[in-house]
Amino acid sequence: MRILLGFASGLIFGLGLLLAGMSDPAKVLNFLDLFGTFDPSLAFVMGGAALTTFVGYRLVWRRERPFVLSDFQIPGRRDIDAELVVGAALFGIGWGIGGFCPGPAWTALPLMTPGILVFLPSMLAGMAIALWAKAFRAARA
Amino acid sequence: MPLDTITPFTPFASALGGVLIGLSAVMVMALFGRIAGISGITTGAFPMRLDDWDWRLAFVLGLIAAPLVVLLVAGTPVLQTVPGNLPAMAVAGLLVGLGTVTGSGCTSGHGVCGLARLSPRSLVAVLTFMAFGFATVFLLRHVF
């Protein structure tokens, strides 16, 4: 059952990305091109998504626990550290070059364009390297 | 279609797509009690890393299935223009992977869920990756 519910959640997320146009790197790169062929559509994606989530989270958090798993796991950190800022900066540069963030990278996979067939394995490799580096730093600390 | 041509402004479809993304994030919180961040779900989808990896792998498969569902229902594939400079795409992918794990989140985890939680860390992350995204496209399209 939880497999089916996980699949349904991912499917709805993916359909949202496709309807919103966020799955198209041309649209993403135009959103980031403030001084060229600027397309502000993606601001509406972020707005619609964040507002829906803001309201929905507050309804869900009235419950003691989630429906399937036993507890809510919500990040509690509030400090701003170098990892957060450097990581976000690297991500922003990669996003500006390729026009893909992780969600649209997955929805682009079935279309099998050469660009995504190079981007996606590189992204997974980058994630593996960063996870390894985090574990290495944690072990030394 | 070349990449730097105008894409149509789609406020209604984009806002509606955003609402669907938000509904999915609310579902993930209601069902699993977790943040719907795609970078975190991706790294957590690998078997054995976390004990509840199974729903994450199913979530990723749901993402992959979405364009196939559209193709079946609409009869036409999703419109998409993907950059064709393959060395650049390799660098881009590597940076997105390194950056989202190092910075603990991406457009969904920080951008959607984090802002909805009013998290100061997420606000800083969003402003940072947006600024670097704008700067990168400006440099690549208007300077070099």
mmCIF file of N, CA and C in Angstrom, chain A residues 2-137:
data_model
loop_
_atom_site.group_PDB
_atom_site.id
_atom_site.type_symbol
_atom_site.label_atom_id
_atom_site.label_comp_id
_atom_site.label_asym_id
_atom_site.label_seq_id
_atom_site.Cartn_x
_atom_site.Cartn_y
_atom_site.Cartn_z
ATOM 1 N N ARG A 2 1.921 1.261 0.865
ATOM 2 C CA ARG A 2 2.745 2.474 0.921
ATOM 3 C C ARG A 2 3.522 2.678 -0.374
ATOM 4 N N ILE A 3 3.804 1.570 -1.081
ATOM 5 C CA ILE A 3 4.455 1.681 -2.389
ATOM 6 C C ILE A 3 3.522 2.399 -3.363
ATOM 7 N N LEU A 4 2.256 1.991 -3.339
ATOM 8 C CA LEU A 4 1.262 2.577 -4.239
ATOM 9 C C LEU A 4 1.070 4.065 -3.923
ATOM 10 N N LEU A 5 1.021 4.398 -2.625
ATOM 11 C CA LEU A 5 0.823 5.793 -2.214
ATOM 12 C C LEU A 5 2.053 6.638 -2.560
ATOM 13 N N GLY A 6 3.240 6.053 -2.421
ATOM 14 C CA GLY A 6 4.457 6.757 -2.808
ATOM 15 C C GLY A 6 4.467 7.030 -4.303
ATOM 16 N N PHE A 7 4.066 6.017 -5.070
ATOM 17 C CA PHE A 7 4.010 6.152 -6.527
ATOM 18 C C PHE A 7 3.011 7.252 -6.919
ATOM 19 N N ALA A 8 1.811 7.227 -6.286
ATOM 20 C CA ALA A 8 0.780 8.223 -6.602
ATOM 21 C C ALA A 8 1.278 9.631 -6.279
ATOM 22 N N SER A 9 1.967 9.803 -5.145
ATOM 23 C CA SER A 9 2.502 11.123 -4.786
ATOM 24 C C SER A 9 3.497 11.609 -5.834
ATOM 25 N N GLY A 10 4.381 10.717 -6.271
ATOM 26 C CA GLY A 10 5.375 11.077 -7.282
ATOM 27 C C GLY A 10 4.723 11.415 -8.613
ATOM 28 N N LEU A 11 3.686 10.646 -8.956
ATOM 29 C CA LEU A 11 2.979 10.878 -10.223
ATOM 30 C C LEU A 11 2.321 12.257 -10.222
ATOM 31 N N ILE A 12 1.655 12.611 -9.107
ATOM 32 C CA ILE A 12 0.997 13.924 -9.017
ATOM 33 C C ILE A 12 2.040 15.041 -9.081
ATOM 34 N N PHE A 13 3.164 14.839 -8.392
ATOM 35 C CA PHE A 13 4.252 15.827 -8.425
ATOM 36 C C PHE A 13 4.739 16.005 -9.872
ATOM 37 N N GLY A 14 4.932 14.876 -10.564
ATOM 38 C CA GLY A 14 5.430 14.918 -11.942
ATOM 39 C C GLY A 14 4.440 15.584 -12.885
ATOM 40 N N LEU A 15 3.149 15.258 -12.735
ATOM 41 C CA LEU A 15 2.128 15.888 -13.580
ATOM 42 C C LEU A 15 2.104 17.397 -13.319
ATOM 43 N N GLY A 16 2.304 17.794 -12.064
ATOM 44 C CA GLY A 16 2.380 19.217 -11.735
ATOM 45 C C GLY A 16 3.538 19.898 -12.443
ATOM 46 N N LEU A 17 4.712 19.255 -12.426
ATOM 47 C CA LEU A 17 5.890 19.817 -13.112
ATOM 48 C C LEU A 17 5.619 19.984 -14.607
ATOM 49 N N LEU A 18 4.971 18.969 -15.218
ATOM 50 C CA LEU A 18 4.712 19.004 -16.659
ATOM 51 C C LEU A 18 3.699 20.091 -17.000
ATOM 52 N N LEU A 19 2.592 20.158 -16.229
ATOM 53 C CA LEU A 19 1.561 21.167 -16.483
ATOM 54 C C LEU A 19 2.141 22.567 -16.295
ATOM 55 N N ALA A 20 2.996 22.709 -15.296
ATOM 56 C CA ALA A 20 3.565 24.019 -14.968
ATOM 57 C C ALA A 20 4.591 24.481 -16.001
ATOM 58 N N GLY A 21 5.126 23.541 -16.788
ATOM 59 C CA GLY A 21 6.164 23.892 -17.751
ATOM 60 C C GLY A 21 7.559 23.840 -17.162
ATOM 61 N N MET A 22 7.641 23.449 -15.875
ATOM 62 C CA MET A 22 8.940 23.419 -15.210
ATOM 63 C C MET A 22 9.797 22.261 -15.710
ATOM 64 N N SER A 23 9.152 21.291 -16.388
ATOM 65 C CA SER A 23 9.887 20.146 -16.922
ATOM 66 C C SER A 23 10.657 20.510 -18.189
ATOM 67 N N ASP A 24 10.417 21.716 -18.714
ATOM 68 C CA ASP A 24 11.060 22.140 -19.960
ATOM 69 C C ASP A 24 12.223 23.086 -19.663
ATOM 70 N N PRO A 25 13.474 22.621 -19.900
ATOM 71 C CA PRO A 25 14.625 23.495 -19.610
ATOM 72 C C PRO A 25 14.557 24.838 -20.338
ATOM 73 N N ALA A 26 13.943 24.873 -21.529
ATOM 74 C CA ALA A 26 13.855 26.146 -22.258
ATOM 75 C C ALA A 26 13.096 27.173 -21.423
ATOM 76 N N LYS A 27 12.041 26.718 -20.754
ATOM 77 C CA LYS A 27 11.219 27.620 -19.932
ATOM 78 C C LYS A 27 11.958 28.023 -18.647
ATOM 79 N N VAL A 28 12.663 27.057 -18.072
ATOM 80 C CA VAL A 28 13.425 27.337 -16.845
ATOM 81 C C VAL A 28 14.532 28.361 -17.137
ATOM 82 N N LEU A 29 15.265 28.131 -18.237
ATOM 83 C CA LEU A 29 16.381 29.028 -18.561
ATOM 84 C C LEU A 29 15.862 30.420 -18.932
ATOM 85 N N ASN A 30 14.665 30.486 -19.545
ATOM 86 C CA ASN A 30 14.086 31.806 -19.826
ATOM 87 C C ASN A 30 13.634 32.506 -18.553
ATOM 88 N N PHE A 31 13.178 31.724 -17.554
ATOM 89 C CA PHE A 31 12.835 32.325 -16.259
ATOM 90 C C PHE A 31 14.082 32.949 -15.633
ATOM 91 N N LEU A 32 15.225 32.272 -15.824
ATOM 92 C CA LEU A 32 16.471 32.762 -15.221
ATOM 93 C C LEU A 32 17.124 33.865 -16.062
ATOM 94 N N ASP A 33 16.583 34.106 -17.274
ATOM 95 C CA ASP A 33 17.171 35.105 -18.182
ATOM 96 C C ASP A 33 16.449 36.442 -18.024
ATOM 97 N N LEU A 34 16.714 37.103 -16.896
ATOM 98 C CA LEU A 34 16.013 38.355 -16.560
ATOM 99 C C LEU A 34 16.194 39.427 -17.632
ATOM 100 N N PHE A 35 17.392 39.451 -18.259
ATOM 101 C CA PHE A 35 17.701 40.544 -19.184
ATOM 102 C C PHE A 35 17.651 40.083 -20.640
ATOM 103 N N GLY A 36 16.946 38.978 -20.892
ATOM 104 C CA GLY A 36 16.813 38.479 -22.266
ATOM 105 C C GLY A 36 15.381 38.054 -22.509
ATOM 106 N N THR A 37 15.197 36.770 -22.868
ATOM 107 C CA THR A 37 13.858 36.255 -23.169
ATOM 108 C C THR A 37 13.162 35.808 -21.879
ATOM 109 N N PHE A 38 13.002 36.757 -20.950
ATOM 110 C CA PHE A 38 12.457 36.455 -19.613
ATOM 111 C C PHE A 38 11.017 35.931 -19.703
ATOM 112 N N ASP A 39 10.771 34.802 -19.011
ATOM 113 C CA ASP A 39 9.426 34.216 -18.909
ATOM 114 C C ASP A 39 9.129 34.021 -17.415
ATOM 115 N N PRO A 40 8.258 34.875 -16.842
ATOM 116 C CA PRO A 40 8.040 34.827 -15.382
ATOM 117 C C PRO A 40 7.165 33.671 -14.900
ATOM 118 N N SER A 41 6.749 32.766 -15.803
ATOM 119 C CA SER A 41 5.801 31.708 -15.418
ATOM 120 C C SER A 41 6.213 30.948 -14.161
ATOM 121 N N LEU A 42 7.506 30.648 -14.025
ATOM 122 C CA LEU A 42 7.910 29.764 -12.928
ATOM 123 C C LEU A 42 7.700 30.394 -11.551
ATOM 124 N N ALA A 43 7.586 31.729 -11.496
ATOM 125 C CA ALA A 43 7.254 32.368 -10.223
ATOM 126 C C ALA A 43 5.857 31.920 -9.783
ATOM 127 N N PHE A 44 4.969 31.677 -10.758
ATOM 128 C CA PHE A 44 3.612 31.220 -10.436
ATOM 129 C C PHE A 44 3.618 29.762 -9.955
ATOM 130 N N VAL A 45 4.565 28.970 -10.475
ATOM 131 C CA VAL A 45 4.702 27.585 -10.003
ATOM 132 C C VAL A 45 5.086 27.599 -8.526
ATOM 133 N N MET A 46 6.143 28.368 -8.226
ATOM 134 C CA MET A 46 6.630 28.427 -6.847
ATOM 135 C C MET A 46 5.552 28.975 -5.928
ATOM 136 N N GLY A 47 4.858 30.008 -6.371
ATOM 137 C CA GLY A 47 3.804 30.616 -5.563
ATOM 138 C C GLY A 47 2.673 29.631 -5.292
ATOM 139 N N GLY A 48 2.166 29.011 -6.356
ATOM 140 C CA GLY A 48 1.065 28.048 -6.207
ATOM 141 C C GLY A 48 1.459 26.886 -5.312
ATOM 142 N N ALA A 49 2.680 26.399 -5.495
ATOM 143 C CA ALA A 49 3.137 25.237 -4.727
ATOM 144 C C ALA A 49 3.357 25.596 -3.258
ATOM 145 N N ALA A 50 4.033 26.719 -3.001
ATOM 146 C CA ALA A 50 4.347 27.080 -1.611
ATOM 147 C C ALA A 50 3.081 27.432 -0.831
ATOM 148 N N LEU A 51 2.125 28.126 -1.470
ATOM 149 C CA LEU A 51 0.878 28.488 -0.777
ATOM 150 C C LEU A 51 0.069 27.238 -0.433
ATOM 151 N N THR A 52 -0.057 26.319 -1.413
ATOM 152 C CA THR A 52 -0.796 25.073 -1.172
ATOM 153 C C THR A 52 -0.154 24.293 -0.029
ATOM 154 N N THR A 53 1.176 24.220 -0.057
ATOM 155 C CA THR A 53 1.888 23.469 0.967
ATOM 156 C C THR A 53 1.759 24.140 2.334
ATOM 157 N N PHE A 54 1.828 25.481 2.342
ATOM 158 C CA PHE A 54 1.709 26.238 3.601
ATOM 159 C C PHE A 54 0.394 25.892 4.307
ATOM 160 N N VAL A 55 -0.703 25.928 3.558
ATOM 161 C CA VAL A 55 -2.029 25.653 4.138
ATOM 162 C C VAL A 55 -2.140 24.161 4.491
ATOM 163 N N GLY A 56 -1.734 23.291 3.537
ATOM 164 C CA GLY A 56 -1.881 21.849 3.738
ATOM 165 C C GLY A 56 -1.075 21.330 4.923
ATOM 166 N N TYR A 57 0.166 21.817 5.077
ATOM 167 C CA TYR A 57 1.009 21.373 6.196
ATOM 168 C C TYR A 57 0.311 21.662 7.537
ATOM 169 N N ARG A 58 -0.288 22.838 7.643
ATOM 170 C CA ARG A 58 -0.898 23.215 8.918
ATOM 171 C C ARG A 58 -2.114 22.362 9.247
ATOM 172 N N LEU A 59 -2.813 21.906 8.209
ATOM 173 C CA LEU A 59 -3.926 20.972 8.445
ATOM 174 C C LEU A 59 -3.382 19.609 8.875
ATOM 175 N N VAL A 60 -2.329 19.151 8.166
ATOM 176 C CA VAL A 60 -1.769 17.821 8.455
ATOM 177 C C VAL A 60 -1.174 17.761 9.857
ATOM 178 N N TRP A 61 -0.514 18.849 10.285
ATOM 179 C CA TRP A 61 0.188 18.843 11.575
ATOM 180 C C TRP A 61 -0.756 18.854 12.777
ATOM 181 N N ARG A 62 -2.082 18.928 12.531
ATOM 182 C CA ARG A 62 -3.033 18.785 13.643
ATOM 183 C C ARG A 62 -3.090 17.340 14.114
ATOM 184 N N ARG A 63 -2.619 16.439 13.250
ATOM 185 C CA ARG A 63 -2.609 15.025 13.627
ATOM 186 C C ARG A 63 -1.406 14.726 14.524
ATOM 187 N N GLU A 64 -1.526 13.635 15.281
ATOM 188 C CA GLU A 64 -0.432 13.187 16.149
ATOM 189 C C GLU A 64 0.720 12.620 15.328
ATOM 190 N N ARG A 65 0.367 11.888 14.281
ATOM 191 C CA ARG A 65 1.357 11.179 13.466
ATOM 192 C C ARG A 65 0.829 11.035 12.043
ATOM 193 N N PRO A 66 1.728 10.808 11.074
ATOM 194 C CA PRO A 66 1.264 10.612 9.703
ATOM 195 C C PRO A 66 0.483 9.298 9.549
ATOM 196 N N PHE A 67 -0.192 9.134 8.405
ATOM 197 C CA PHE A 67 -1.069 7.978 8.210
ATOM 198 C C PHE A 67 -0.298 6.667 8.036
ATOM 199 N N VAL A 68 0.876 6.723 7.381
ATOM 200 C CA VAL A 68 1.571 5.473 7.058
ATOM 201 C C VAL A 68 2.745 5.214 8.009
ATOM 202 N N LEU A 69 3.680 6.158 8.095
ATOM 203 C CA LEU A 69 4.837 5.975 8.978
ATOM 204 C C LEU A 69 4.499 6.485 10.381
ATOM 205 N N SER A 70 5.412 6.269 11.338
ATOM 206 C CA SER A 70 5.039 6.469 12.742
ATOM 207 C C SER A 70 5.295 7.883 13.267
ATOM 208 N N ASP A 71 6.112 8.688 12.558
ATOM 209 C CA ASP A 71 6.412 10.015 13.102
ATOM 210 C C ASP A 71 6.645 11.043 12.001
ATOM 211 N N PHE A 72 6.464 12.311 12.367
ATOM 212 C CA PHE A 72 6.835 13.403 11.467
ATOM 213 C C PHE A 72 8.328 13.664 11.621
ATOM 214 N N GLN A 73 9.072 13.716 10.510
ATOM 215 C CA GLN A 73 10.493 14.086 10.562
ATOM 216 C C GLN A 73 10.669 15.409 9.831
ATOM 217 N N ILE A 74 10.738 16.480 10.620
ATOM 218 C CA ILE A 74 10.817 17.813 10.042
ATOM 219 C C ILE A 74 12.136 18.441 10.466
ATOM 220 N N PRO A 75 12.918 18.962 9.477
ATOM 221 C CA PRO A 75 14.221 19.532 9.834
ATOM 222 C C PRO A 75 14.059 20.629 10.875
ATOM 223 N N GLY A 76 14.891 20.592 11.917
ATOM 224 C CA GLY A 76 14.750 21.562 12.998
ATOM 225 C C GLY A 76 15.820 22.637 13.009
ATOM 226 N N ARG A 77 16.857 22.478 12.138
ATOM 227 C CA ARG A 77 17.982 23.418 12.194
ATOM 228 C C ARG A 77 17.562 24.804 11.731
ATOM 229 N N ARG A 78 18.109 25.824 12.365
ATOM 230 C CA ARG A 78 17.815 27.200 11.957
ATOM 231 C C ARG A 78 19.099 27.993 11.666
ATOM 232 N N ASP A 79 20.283 27.350 11.880
ATOM 233 C CA ASP A 79 21.549 28.059 11.671
ATOM 234 C C ASP A 79 21.896 28.115 10.179
ATOM 235 N N ILE A 80 22.540 29.201 9.790
ATOM 236 C CA ILE A 80 22.989 29.348 8.409
ATOM 237 C C ILE A 80 24.478 29.014 8.386
ATOM 238 N N ASP A 81 24.867 27.911 7.748
ATOM 239 C CA ASP A 81 26.285 27.562 7.714
ATOM 240 C C ASP A 81 26.813 27.593 6.278
ATOM 241 N N ALA A 82 28.142 27.433 6.169
ATOM 242 C CA ALA A 82 28.795 27.551 4.866
ATOM 243 C C ALA A 82 28.322 26.461 3.908
ATOM 244 N N GLU A 83 28.089 25.256 4.432
ATOM 245 C CA GLU A 83 27.633 24.157 3.560
ATOM 246 C C GLU A 83 26.327 24.504 2.856
ATOM 247 N N LEU A 84 25.417 25.118 3.617
ATOM 248 C CA LEU A 84 24.120 25.487 3.054
ATOM 249 C C LEU A 84 24.297 26.466 1.893
ATOM 250 N N VAL A 85 25.100 27.496 2.125
ATOM 251 C CA VAL A 85 25.241 28.564 1.137
ATOM 252 C C VAL A 85 26.067 28.095 -0.063
ATOM 253 N N VAL A 86 27.190 27.399 0.204
ATOM 254 C CA VAL A 86 28.037 26.926 -0.901
ATOM 255 C C VAL A 86 27.273 25.894 -1.731
ATOM 256 N N GLY A 87 26.560 24.988 -1.051
ATOM 257 C CA GLY A 87 25.773 23.980 -1.764
ATOM 258 C C GLY A 87 24.719 24.625 -2.649
ATOM 259 N N ALA A 88 23.977 25.591 -2.094
ATOM 260 C CA ALA A 88 22.925 26.259 -2.872
ATOM 261 C C ALA A 88 23.540 27.002 -4.062
ATOM 262 N N ALA A 89 24.730 27.603 -3.869
ATOM 263 C CA ALA A 89 25.386 28.331 -4.954
ATOM 264 C C ALA A 89 25.786 27.378 -6.087
ATOM 265 N N LEU A 90 26.383 26.224 -5.726
ATOM 266 C CA LEU A 90 26.774 25.241 -6.748
ATOM 267 C C LEU A 90 25.536 24.756 -7.500
ATOM 268 N N PHE A 91 24.475 24.483 -6.746
ATOM 269 C CA PHE A 91 23.228 24.045 -7.368
ATOM 270 C C PHE A 91 22.712 25.107 -8.343
ATOM 271 N N GLY A 92 22.743 26.385 -7.926
ATOM 272 C CA GLY A 92 22.253 27.465 -8.789
ATOM 273 C C GLY A 92 23.030 27.556 -10.095
ATOM 274 N N ILE A 93 24.357 27.359 -10.024
ATOM 275 C CA ILE A 93 25.186 27.416 -11.236
ATOM 276 C C ILE A 93 24.813 26.263 -12.173
ATOM 277 N N GLY A 94 24.696 25.050 -11.602
ATOM 278 C CA GLY A 94 24.321 23.898 -12.421
ATOM 279 C C GLY A 94 22.937 24.049 -13.030
ATOM 280 N N TRP A 95 22.005 24.626 -12.257
ATOM 281 C CA TRP A 95 20.631 24.857 -12.714
ATOM 282 C C TRP A 95 20.644 25.848 -13.886
ATOM 283 N N GLY A 96 21.505 26.863 -13.788
ATOM 284 C CA GLY A 96 21.604 27.877 -14.833
ATOM 285 C C GLY A 96 22.260 27.356 -16.108
ATOM 286 N N ILE A 97 23.124 26.344 -15.976
ATOM 287 C CA ILE A 97 23.772 25.771 -17.168
ATOM 288 C C ILE A 97 22.809 24.806 -17.867
ATOM 289 N N GLY A 98 22.216 23.877 -17.094
ATOM 290 C CA GLY A 98 21.443 22.796 -17.712
ATOM 291 C C GLY A 98 19.950 23.023 -17.785
ATOM 292 N N GLY A 99 19.415 23.912 -16.932
ATOM 293 C CA GLY A 99 17.972 24.140 -16.918
ATOM 294 C C GLY A 99 17.191 23.048 -16.211
ATOM 295 N N PHE A 100 17.910 22.136 -15.551
ATOM 296 C CA PHE A 100 17.256 21.054 -14.812
ATOM 297 C C PHE A 100 17.564 21.160 -13.330
ATOM 298 N N CYS A 101 16.517 21.005 -12.488
ATOM 299 C CA CYS A 101 16.741 20.699 -11.089
ATOM 300 C C CYS A 101 16.326 19.224 -10.918
ATOM 301 N N PRO A 102 16.488 18.633 -9.741
ATOM 302 C CA PRO A 102 16.320 17.171 -9.649
ATOM 303 C C PRO A 102 14.950 16.627 -10.089
ATOM 304 N N GLY A 103 13.843 17.285 -9.741
ATOM 305 C CA GLY A 103 12.518 16.759 -10.127
ATOM 306 C C GLY A 103 12.340 16.664 -11.634
ATOM 307 N N PRO A 104 12.514 17.771 -12.356
ATOM 308 C CA PRO A 104 12.395 17.733 -13.819
ATOM 309 C C PRO A 104 13.419 16.810 -14.485
ATOM 310 N N ALA A 105 14.551 16.570 -13.826
ATOM 311 C CA ALA A 105 15.527 15.636 -14.402
ATOM 312 C C ALA A 105 14.906 14.236 -14.480
ATOM 313 N N TRP A 106 14.118 13.862 -13.456
ATOM 314 C CA TRP A 106 13.468 12.546 -13.501
ATOM 315 C C TRP A 106 12.345 12.515 -14.531
ATOM 316 N N THR A 107 11.512 13.572 -14.593
ATOM 317 C CA THR A 107 10.397 13.520 -15.556
ATOM 318 C C THR A 107 10.908 13.584 -16.997
ATOM 319 N N ALA A 108 12.126 14.077 -17.211
ATOM 320 C CA ALA A 108 12.670 14.165 -18.572
ATOM 321 C C ALA A 108 13.250 12.835 -19.040
ATOM 322 N N LEU A 109 13.475 11.917 -18.098
ATOM 323 C CA LEU A 109 14.162 10.665 -18.456
ATOM 324 C C LEU A 109 13.479 9.860 -19.567
ATOM 325 N N PRO A 110 12.137 9.651 -19.511
ATOM 326 C CA PRO A 110 11.518 8.805 -20.550
ATOM 327 C C PRO A 110 11.636 9.380 -21.955
ATOM 328 N N LEU A 111 11.877 10.692 -22.091
ATOM 329 C CA LEU A 111 11.996 11.268 -23.433
ATOM 330 C C LEU A 111 13.375 10.994 -24.026
ATOM 331 N N MET A 112 14.315 10.545 -23.173
ATOM 332 C CA MET A 112 15.602 10.012 -23.632
ATOM 333 C C MET A 112 16.387 10.955 -24.545
ATOM 334 N N THR A 113 16.331 12.265 -24.296
ATOM 335 C CA THR A 113 17.163 13.162 -25.099
ATOM 336 C C THR A 113 18.621 12.962 -24.681
ATOM 337 N N PRO A 114 19.577 13.207 -25.595
ATOM 338 C CA PRO A 114 20.992 13.046 -25.217
ATOM 339 C C PRO A 114 21.348 13.884 -23.990
ATOM 340 N N GLY A 115 20.811 15.096 -23.907
ATOM 341 C CA GLY A 115 21.127 15.986 -22.786
ATOM 342 C C GLY A 115 20.786 15.369 -21.436
ATOM 343 N N ILE A 116 19.594 14.762 -21.307
ATOM 344 C CA ILE A 116 19.198 14.209 -20.009
ATOM 345 C C ILE A 116 19.950 12.911 -19.734
ATOM 346 N N LEU A 117 20.305 12.177 -20.778
ATOM 347 C CA LEU A 117 21.030 10.927 -20.568
ATOM 348 C C LEU A 117 22.451 11.188 -20.064
ATOM 349 N N VAL A 118 22.943 12.415 -20.279
ATOM 350 C CA VAL A 118 24.228 12.811 -19.691
ATOM 351 C C VAL A 118 24.005 13.473 -18.335
ATOM 352 N N PHE A 119 22.982 14.344 -18.252
ATOM 353 C CA PHE A 119 22.750 15.114 -17.016
ATOM 354 C C PHE A 119 22.412 14.216 -15.833
ATOM 355 N N LEU A 120 21.494 13.277 -16.023
ATOM 356 C CA LEU A 120 20.977 12.511 -14.877
ATOM 357 C C LEU A 120 22.050 11.645 -14.201
ATOM 358 N N PRO A 121 22.834 10.842 -14.971
ATOM 359 C CA PRO A 121 23.909 10.082 -14.300
ATOM 360 C C PRO A 121 24.934 10.996 -13.635
ATOM 361 N N SER A 122 25.213 12.165 -14.246
ATOM 362 C CA SER A 122 26.161 13.097 -13.630
ATOM 363 C C SER A 122 25.611 13.613 -12.314
ATOM 364 N N MET A 123 24.301 13.896 -12.287
ATOM 365 C CA MET A 123 23.664 14.387 -11.062
ATOM 366 C C MET A 123 23.753 13.325 -9.951
ATOM 367 N N LEU A 124 23.459 12.075 -10.317
ATOM 368 C CA LEU A 124 23.511 10.993 -9.320
ATOM 369 C C LEU A 124 24.947 10.814 -8.816
ATOM 370 N N ALA A 125 25.921 10.954 -9.720
ATOM 371 C CA ALA A 125 27.326 10.855 -9.303
ATOM 372 C C ALA A 125 27.670 11.989 -8.343
ATOM 373 N N GLY A 126 27.224 13.205 -8.666
ATOM 374 C CA GLY A 126 27.468 14.356 -7.793
ATOM 375 C C GLY A 126 26.868 14.139 -6.415
ATOM 376 N N MET A 127 25.653 13.590 -6.376
ATOM 377 C CA MET A 127 24.997 13.309 -5.089
ATOM 378 C C MET A 127 25.787 12.281 -4.289
ATOM 379 N N ALA A 128 26.272 11.238 -4.979
ATOM 380 C CA ALA A 128 27.032 10.182 -4.291
ATOM 381 C C ALA A 128 28.328 10.755 -3.721
ATOM 382 N N ILE A 129 29.007 11.600 -4.511
ATOM 383 C CA ILE A 129 30.261 12.206 -4.036
ATOM 384 C C ILE A 129 29.987 13.083 -2.817
ATOM 385 N N ALA A 130 28.916 13.891 -2.866
ATOM 386 C CA ALA A 130 28.611 14.788 -1.746
ATOM 387 C C ALA A 130 28.215 14.007 -0.498
ATOM 388 N N LEU A 131 27.487 12.896 -0.669
ATOM 389 C CA LEU A 131 27.119 12.052 0.479
ATOM 390 C C LEU A 131 28.367 11.455 1.110
ATOM 391 N N TRP A 132 29.283 11.009 0.262
ATOM 392 C CA TRP A 132 30.532 10.422 0.740
ATOM 393 C C TRP A 132 31.342 11.474 1.496
ATOM 394 N N ALA A 133 31.402 12.687 0.941
ATOM 395 C CA ALA A 133 32.154 13.763 1.581
ATOM 396 C C ALA A 133 31.534 14.125 2.932
ATOM 397 N N LYS A 134 30.194 14.130 2.996
ATOM 398 C CA LYS A 134 29.515 14.429 4.273
ATOM 399 C C LYS A 134 29.837 13.368 5.318
ATOM 400 N N ALA A 135 29.819 12.104 4.891
ATOM 401 C CA ALA A 135 30.118 11.004 5.828
ATOM 402 C C ALA A 135 31.564 11.082 6.293
ATOM 403 N N PHE A 136 32.463 11.460 5.368
ATOM 404 C CA PHE A 136 33.882 11.578 5.682
ATOM 405 C C PHE A 136 34.101 12.678 6.727
ATOM 406 N N ARG A 137 33.456 13.835 6.510
ATOM 407 C CA ARG A 137 33.587 14.962 7.463
ATOM 408 C C ARG A 137 32.996 14.577 8.814
#
